mmCIF file of C-alpha atoms in Angstrom:
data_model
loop_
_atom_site.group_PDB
_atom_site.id
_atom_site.type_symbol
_atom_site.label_atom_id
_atom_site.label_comp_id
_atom_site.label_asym_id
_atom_site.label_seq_id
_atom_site.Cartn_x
_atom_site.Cartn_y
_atom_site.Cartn_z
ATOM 1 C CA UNK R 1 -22.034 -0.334 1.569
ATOM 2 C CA UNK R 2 -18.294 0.343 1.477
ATOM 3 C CA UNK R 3 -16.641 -0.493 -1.862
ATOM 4 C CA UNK R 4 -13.213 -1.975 0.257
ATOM 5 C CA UNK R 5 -13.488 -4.081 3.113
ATOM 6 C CA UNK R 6 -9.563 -4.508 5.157
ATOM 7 C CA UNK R 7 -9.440 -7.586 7.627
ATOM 8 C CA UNK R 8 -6.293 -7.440 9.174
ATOM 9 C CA UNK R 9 -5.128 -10.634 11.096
ATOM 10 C CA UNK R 10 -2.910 -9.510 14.050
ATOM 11 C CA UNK R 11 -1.358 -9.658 17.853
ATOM 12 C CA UNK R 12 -1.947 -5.822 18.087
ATOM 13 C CA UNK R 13 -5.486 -4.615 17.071
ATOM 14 C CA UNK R 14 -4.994 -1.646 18.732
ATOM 15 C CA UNK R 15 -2.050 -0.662 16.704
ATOM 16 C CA UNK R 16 -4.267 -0.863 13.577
ATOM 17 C CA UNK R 17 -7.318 0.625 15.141
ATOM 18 C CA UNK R 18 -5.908 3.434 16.657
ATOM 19 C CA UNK R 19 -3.372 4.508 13.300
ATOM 20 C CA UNK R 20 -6.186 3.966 11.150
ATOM 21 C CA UNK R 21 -8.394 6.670 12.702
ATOM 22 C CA UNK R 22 -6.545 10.081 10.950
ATOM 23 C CA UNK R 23 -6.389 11.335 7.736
ATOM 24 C CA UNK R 24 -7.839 10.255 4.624
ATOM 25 C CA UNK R 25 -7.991 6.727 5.757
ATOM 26 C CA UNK R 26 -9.927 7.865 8.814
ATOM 27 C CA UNK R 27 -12.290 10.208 6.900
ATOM 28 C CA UNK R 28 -12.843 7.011 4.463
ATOM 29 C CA UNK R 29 -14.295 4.737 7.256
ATOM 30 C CA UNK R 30 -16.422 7.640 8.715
ATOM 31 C CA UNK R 31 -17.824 8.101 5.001
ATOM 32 C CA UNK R 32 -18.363 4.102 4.783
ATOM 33 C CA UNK R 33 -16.385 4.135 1.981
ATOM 34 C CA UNK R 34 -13.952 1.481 3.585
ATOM 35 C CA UNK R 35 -14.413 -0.978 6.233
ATOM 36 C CA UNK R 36 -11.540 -2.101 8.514
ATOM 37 C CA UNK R 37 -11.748 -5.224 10.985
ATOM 38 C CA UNK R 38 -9.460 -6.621 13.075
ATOM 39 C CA UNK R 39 -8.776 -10.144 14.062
ATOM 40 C CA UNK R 40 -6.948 -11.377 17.157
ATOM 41 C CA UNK R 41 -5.614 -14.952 16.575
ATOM 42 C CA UNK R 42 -5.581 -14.619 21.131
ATOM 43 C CA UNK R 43 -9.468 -14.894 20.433
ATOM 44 C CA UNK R 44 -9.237 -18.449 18.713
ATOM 45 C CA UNK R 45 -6.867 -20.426 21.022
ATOM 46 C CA UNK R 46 -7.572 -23.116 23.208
ATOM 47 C CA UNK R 47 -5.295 -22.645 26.135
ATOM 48 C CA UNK R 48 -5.979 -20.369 29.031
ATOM 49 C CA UNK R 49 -2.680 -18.926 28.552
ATOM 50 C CA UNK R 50 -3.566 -17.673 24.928
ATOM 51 C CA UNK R 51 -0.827 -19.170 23.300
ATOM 52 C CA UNK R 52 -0.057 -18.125 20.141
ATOM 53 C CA UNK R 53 3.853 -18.907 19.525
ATOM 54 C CA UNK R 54 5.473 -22.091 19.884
ATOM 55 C CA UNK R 55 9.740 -22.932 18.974
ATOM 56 C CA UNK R 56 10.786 -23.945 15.781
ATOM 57 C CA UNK R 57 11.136 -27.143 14.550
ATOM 58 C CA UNK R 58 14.865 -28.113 14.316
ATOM 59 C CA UNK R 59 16.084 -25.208 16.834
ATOM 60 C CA UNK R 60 17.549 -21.936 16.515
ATOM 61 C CA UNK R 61 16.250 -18.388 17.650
ATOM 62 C CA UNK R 62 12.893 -17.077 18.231
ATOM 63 C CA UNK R 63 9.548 -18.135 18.218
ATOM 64 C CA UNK R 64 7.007 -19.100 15.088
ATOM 65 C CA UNK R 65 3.231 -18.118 15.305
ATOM 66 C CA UNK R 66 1.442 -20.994 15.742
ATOM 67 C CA UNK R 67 -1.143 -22.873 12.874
ATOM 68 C CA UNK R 68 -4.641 -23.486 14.514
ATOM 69 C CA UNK R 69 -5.026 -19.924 16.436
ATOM 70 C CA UNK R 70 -3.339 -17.585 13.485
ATOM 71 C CA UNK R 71 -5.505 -20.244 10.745
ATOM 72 C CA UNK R 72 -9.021 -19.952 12.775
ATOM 73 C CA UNK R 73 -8.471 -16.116 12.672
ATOM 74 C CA UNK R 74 -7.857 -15.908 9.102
ATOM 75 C CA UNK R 75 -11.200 -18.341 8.246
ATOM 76 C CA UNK R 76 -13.194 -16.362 9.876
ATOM 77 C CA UNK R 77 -12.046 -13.097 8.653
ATOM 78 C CA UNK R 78 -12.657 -14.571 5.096
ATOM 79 C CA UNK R 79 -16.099 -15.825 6.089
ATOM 80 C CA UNK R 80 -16.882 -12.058 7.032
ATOM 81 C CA UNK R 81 -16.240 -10.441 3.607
ATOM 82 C CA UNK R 82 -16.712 -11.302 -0.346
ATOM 83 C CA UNK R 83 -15.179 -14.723 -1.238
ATOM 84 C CA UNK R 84 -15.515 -13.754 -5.152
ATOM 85 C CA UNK R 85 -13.336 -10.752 -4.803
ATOM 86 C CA UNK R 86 -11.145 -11.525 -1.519
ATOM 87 C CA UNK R 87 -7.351 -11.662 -1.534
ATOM 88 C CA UNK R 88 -5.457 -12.792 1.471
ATOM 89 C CA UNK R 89 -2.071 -11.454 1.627
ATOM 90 C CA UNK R 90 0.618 -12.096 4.104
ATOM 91 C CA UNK R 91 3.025 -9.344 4.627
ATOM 92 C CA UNK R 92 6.625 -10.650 4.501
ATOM 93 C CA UNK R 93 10.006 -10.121 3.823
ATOM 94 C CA UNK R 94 10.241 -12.357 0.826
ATOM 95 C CA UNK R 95 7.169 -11.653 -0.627
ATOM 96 C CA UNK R 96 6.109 -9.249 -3.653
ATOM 97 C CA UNK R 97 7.348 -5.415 -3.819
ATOM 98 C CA UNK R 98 4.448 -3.258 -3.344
ATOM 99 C CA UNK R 99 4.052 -1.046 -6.484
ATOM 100 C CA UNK R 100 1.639 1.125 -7.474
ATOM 101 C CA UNK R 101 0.875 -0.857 -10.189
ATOM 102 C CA UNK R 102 -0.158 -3.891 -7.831
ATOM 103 C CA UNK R 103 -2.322 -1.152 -5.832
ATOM 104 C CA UNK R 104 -3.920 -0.318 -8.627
ATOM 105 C CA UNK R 105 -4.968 -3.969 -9.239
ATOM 106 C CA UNK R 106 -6.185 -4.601 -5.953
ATOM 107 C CA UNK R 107 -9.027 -2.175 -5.710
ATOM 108 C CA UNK R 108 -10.696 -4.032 -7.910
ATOM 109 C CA UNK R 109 -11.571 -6.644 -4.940
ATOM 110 C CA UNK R 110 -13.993 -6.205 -2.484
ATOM 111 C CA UNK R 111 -12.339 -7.472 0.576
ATOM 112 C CA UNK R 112 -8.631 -7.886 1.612
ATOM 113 C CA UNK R 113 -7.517 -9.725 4.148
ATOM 114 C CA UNK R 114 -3.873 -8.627 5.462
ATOM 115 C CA UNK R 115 -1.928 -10.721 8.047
ATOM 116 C CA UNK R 116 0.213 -9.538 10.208
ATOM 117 C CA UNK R 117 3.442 -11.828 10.921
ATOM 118 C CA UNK R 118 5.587 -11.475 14.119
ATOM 119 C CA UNK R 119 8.240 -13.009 16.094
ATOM 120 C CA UNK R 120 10.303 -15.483 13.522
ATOM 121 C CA UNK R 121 7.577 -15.787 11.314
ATOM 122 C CA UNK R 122 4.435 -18.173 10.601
ATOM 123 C CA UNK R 123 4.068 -22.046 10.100
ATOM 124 C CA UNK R 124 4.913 -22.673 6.028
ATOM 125 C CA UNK R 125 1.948 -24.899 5.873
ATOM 126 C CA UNK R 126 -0.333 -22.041 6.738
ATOM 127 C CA UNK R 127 0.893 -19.939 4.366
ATOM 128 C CA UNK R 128 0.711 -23.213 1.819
ATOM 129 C CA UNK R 129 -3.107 -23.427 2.709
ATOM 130 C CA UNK R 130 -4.718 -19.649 3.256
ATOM 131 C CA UNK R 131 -2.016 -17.371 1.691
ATOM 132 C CA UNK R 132 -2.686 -16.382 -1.837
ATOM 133 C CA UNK R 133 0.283 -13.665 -2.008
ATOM 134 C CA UNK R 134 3.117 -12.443 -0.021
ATOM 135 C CA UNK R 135 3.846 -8.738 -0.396
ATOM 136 C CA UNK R 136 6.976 -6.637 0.861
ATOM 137 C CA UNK R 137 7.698 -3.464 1.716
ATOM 138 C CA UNK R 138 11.219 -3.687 0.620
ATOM 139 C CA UNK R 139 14.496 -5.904 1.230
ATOM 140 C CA UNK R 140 14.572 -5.111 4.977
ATOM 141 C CA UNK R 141 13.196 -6.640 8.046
ATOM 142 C CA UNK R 142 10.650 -4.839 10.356
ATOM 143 C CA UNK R 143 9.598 -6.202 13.488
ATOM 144 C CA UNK R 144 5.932 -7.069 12.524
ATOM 145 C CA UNK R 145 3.147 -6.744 9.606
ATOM 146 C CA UNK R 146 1.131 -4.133 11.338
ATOM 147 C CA UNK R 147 3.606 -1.181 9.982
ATOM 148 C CA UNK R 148 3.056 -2.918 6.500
ATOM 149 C CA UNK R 149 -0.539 -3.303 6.367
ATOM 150 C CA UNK R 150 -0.979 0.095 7.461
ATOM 151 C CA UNK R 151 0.868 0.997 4.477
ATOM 152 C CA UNK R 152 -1.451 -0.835 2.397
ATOM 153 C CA UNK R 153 -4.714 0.557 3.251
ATOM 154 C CA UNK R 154 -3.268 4.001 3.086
ATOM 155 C CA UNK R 155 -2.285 3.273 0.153
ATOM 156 C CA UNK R 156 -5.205 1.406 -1.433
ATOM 157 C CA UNK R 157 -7.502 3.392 0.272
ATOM 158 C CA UNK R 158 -6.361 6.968 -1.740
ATOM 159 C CA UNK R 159 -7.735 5.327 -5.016
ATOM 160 C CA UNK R 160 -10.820 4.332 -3.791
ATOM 161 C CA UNK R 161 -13.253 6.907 -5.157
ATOM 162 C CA UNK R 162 -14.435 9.251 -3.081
ATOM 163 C CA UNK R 163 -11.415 9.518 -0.709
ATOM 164 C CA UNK R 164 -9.603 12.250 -1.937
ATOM 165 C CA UNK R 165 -11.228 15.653 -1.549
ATOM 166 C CA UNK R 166 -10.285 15.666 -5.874
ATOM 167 C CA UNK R 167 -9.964 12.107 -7.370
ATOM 168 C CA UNK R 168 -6.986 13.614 -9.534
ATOM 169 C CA UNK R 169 -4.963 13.591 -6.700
ATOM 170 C CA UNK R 170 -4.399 9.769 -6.556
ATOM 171 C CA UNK R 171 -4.363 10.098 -10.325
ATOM 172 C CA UNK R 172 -1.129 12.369 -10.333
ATOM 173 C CA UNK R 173 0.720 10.867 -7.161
ATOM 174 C CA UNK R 174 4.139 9.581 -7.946
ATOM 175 C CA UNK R 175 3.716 5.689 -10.193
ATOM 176 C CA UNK R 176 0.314 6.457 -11.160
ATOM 177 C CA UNK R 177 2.043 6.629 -14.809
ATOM 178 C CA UNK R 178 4.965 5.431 -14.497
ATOM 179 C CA UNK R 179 6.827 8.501 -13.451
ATOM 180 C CA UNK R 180 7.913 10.411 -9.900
ATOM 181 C CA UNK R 181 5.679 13.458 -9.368
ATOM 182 C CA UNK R 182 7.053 16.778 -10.090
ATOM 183 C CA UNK R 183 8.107 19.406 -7.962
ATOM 184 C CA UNK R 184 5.156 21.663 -6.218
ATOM 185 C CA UNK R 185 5.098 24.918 -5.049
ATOM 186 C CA UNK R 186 2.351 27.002 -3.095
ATOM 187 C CA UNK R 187 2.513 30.473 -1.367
ATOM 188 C CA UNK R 188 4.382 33.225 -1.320
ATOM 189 C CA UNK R 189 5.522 33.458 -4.676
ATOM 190 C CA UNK R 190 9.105 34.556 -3.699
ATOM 191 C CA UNK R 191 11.237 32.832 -0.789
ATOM 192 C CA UNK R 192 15.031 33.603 0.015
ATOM 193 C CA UNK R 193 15.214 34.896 -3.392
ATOM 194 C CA UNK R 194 13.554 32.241 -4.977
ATOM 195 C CA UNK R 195 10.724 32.418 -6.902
ATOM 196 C CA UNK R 196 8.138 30.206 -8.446
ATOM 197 C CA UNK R 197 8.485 28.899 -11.703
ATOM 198 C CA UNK R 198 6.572 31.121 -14.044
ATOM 199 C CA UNK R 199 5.472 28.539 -16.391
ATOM 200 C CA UNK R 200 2.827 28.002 -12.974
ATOM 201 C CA UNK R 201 1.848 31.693 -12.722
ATOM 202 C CA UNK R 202 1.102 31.700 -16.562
ATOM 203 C CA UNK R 203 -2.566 30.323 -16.164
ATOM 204 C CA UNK R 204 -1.817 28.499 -19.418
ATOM 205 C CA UNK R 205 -2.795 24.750 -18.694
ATOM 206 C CA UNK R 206 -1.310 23.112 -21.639
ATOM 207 C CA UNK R 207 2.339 24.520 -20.857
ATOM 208 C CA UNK R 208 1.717 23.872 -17.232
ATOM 209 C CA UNK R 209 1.111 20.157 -18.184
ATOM 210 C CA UNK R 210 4.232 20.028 -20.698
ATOM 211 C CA UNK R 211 6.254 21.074 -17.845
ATOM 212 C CA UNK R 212 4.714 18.934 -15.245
ATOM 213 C CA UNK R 213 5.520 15.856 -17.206
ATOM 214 C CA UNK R 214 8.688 17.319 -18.148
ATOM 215 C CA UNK R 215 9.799 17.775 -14.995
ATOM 216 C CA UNK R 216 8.663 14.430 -14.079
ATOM 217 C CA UNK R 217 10.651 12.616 -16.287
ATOM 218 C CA UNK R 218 13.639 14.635 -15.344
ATOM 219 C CA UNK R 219 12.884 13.580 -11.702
ATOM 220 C CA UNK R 220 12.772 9.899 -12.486
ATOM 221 C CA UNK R 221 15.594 10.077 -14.663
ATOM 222 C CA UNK R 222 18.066 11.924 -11.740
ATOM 223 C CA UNK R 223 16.312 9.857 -8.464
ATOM 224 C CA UNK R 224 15.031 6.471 -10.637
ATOM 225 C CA UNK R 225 16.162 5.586 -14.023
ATOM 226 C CA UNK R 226 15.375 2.123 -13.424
ATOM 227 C CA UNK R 227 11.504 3.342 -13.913
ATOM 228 C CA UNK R 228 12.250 4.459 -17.192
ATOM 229 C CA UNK R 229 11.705 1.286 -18.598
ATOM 230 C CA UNK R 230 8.690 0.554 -17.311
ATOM 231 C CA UNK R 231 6.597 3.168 -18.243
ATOM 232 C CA UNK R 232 3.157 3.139 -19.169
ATOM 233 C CA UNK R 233 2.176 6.375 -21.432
ATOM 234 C CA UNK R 234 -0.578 7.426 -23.292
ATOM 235 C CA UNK R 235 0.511 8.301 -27.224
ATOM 236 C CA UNK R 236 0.157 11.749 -25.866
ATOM 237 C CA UNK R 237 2.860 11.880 -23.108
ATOM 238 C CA UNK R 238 5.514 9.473 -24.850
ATOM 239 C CA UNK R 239 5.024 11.833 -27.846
ATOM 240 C CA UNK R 240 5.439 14.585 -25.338
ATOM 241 C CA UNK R 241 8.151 13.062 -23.941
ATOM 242 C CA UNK R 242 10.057 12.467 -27.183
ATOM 243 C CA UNK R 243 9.962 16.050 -27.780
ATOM 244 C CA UNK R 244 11.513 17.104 -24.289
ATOM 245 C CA UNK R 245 14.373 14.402 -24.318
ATOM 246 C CA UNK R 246 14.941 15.550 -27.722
ATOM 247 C CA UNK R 247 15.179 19.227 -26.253
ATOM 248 C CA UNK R 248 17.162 18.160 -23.051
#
């Protein structure tokens, strides 16, 4: 049985069927160790023309997805999964920034239903009635929530054990501790003149970890500094790090 279940509410299946298929998030449903489901609010309306968007109350641009279809979707989505570890998120503009942190959090449910807005939006009373949380990608506008909840079960679906060919891969990533990741290298040793730090040819894994985290830091401090106050060390790397910004 797969330890993450996605439902993803949308217009375009296809979009999240088809994106969903490479990588490590494709490799994770072939393993079973996710599950991913779409739901068509098209399959719950009552019209023969499908309808799914109706005009806003008091005017103005654009359409607004419509309660019943876009609510029947989402009930039935939730009646496929866990209901004592289920979140349903809808992916918005003015919801939540996604952090690693909140990532984190989330694989401890069991099933996460993601719905996709479009056109202006969806009715407030729907999101008043099935919406637990609103998450954002950032302060911009996109023109649906498919991009977005792709983004999330990439994301989520990297810590779920057993999806990374080495489970200290999600466990260095940039966030994981607070900090950007540092800089990598790989073969050859020597390009355009420039060669590899030799701290990494050295074989000695306590320096190599003193510089990873040092340059780390230095990372977040030129790109982020903001993140600097949010860290979350062990005793171990905010002693470590004492020592370096004391040395920098």
């Amino acid at each position: 049985m797969a330890s993450m279940r996605f439902d993803v509410v949308t217009l375009f299946p296809e979009m999240i069927q088809q994106a969903s298929g490479f990588g490590i998030v494709g490799r994770a449903i072939d393993n079973q160790l996710v599950d991913l489901v779409t739901w068509n609010p098209r399959d719950f309306t009552e019209d023969r023309h499908r309808t799914v968007d109706a005009r806003p109350y008091g005017g103005g641009p654009g359409m607004v997805m419509m309660y019943q279809p876009l609510q029947d979707a989402i009930i039935n989505a939730k009646k496929a999964g866990d209901s004592k570890a289920r979140k349903v998120v809808y992916l918005s503009p003015q919801g939540r920034p996604l952090t690693q942190d909140l990532l984190v959090k989330t694989c401890e449910l069991t099933q996460l239903v993601l719905v996709a807005g479009r056109y202006e939006g969806i009715d407030e009373r729907l999101i008043e009635a099935e919406i637990d949380e609103e998450w954002s990608l950032g302060d911009y506008v996109i023109s649906g929530g498919e991009l977005a909840a792709l983004v999330v079960i990439d994301a989520v679906t990297r810590l779920v054990p057993g999806a990374l060919g080495a489970q200290e891969s999600a466990q260095q990533d940039s966030y994981m501790n607070g900090l950007l990741d540092c800089p990598h290298y790989t073969r050859p040793e020597l390009i355009d003149g420039k060669s590899v730090p030799s701290v990494l040819l050295s074989g000695n894994h306590a320096e190599i970890a003193r510089w990873r985290l040092q340059q780390s830091w230095k990372n977040t401090r030129s790109k982020r500094p903001d993140l600097l106050n949010e860290m979350a060390l062990s005793d171990e790397q905010a002693a470590l790090l004492k020592e370096i910004k004391t040395k920098s």
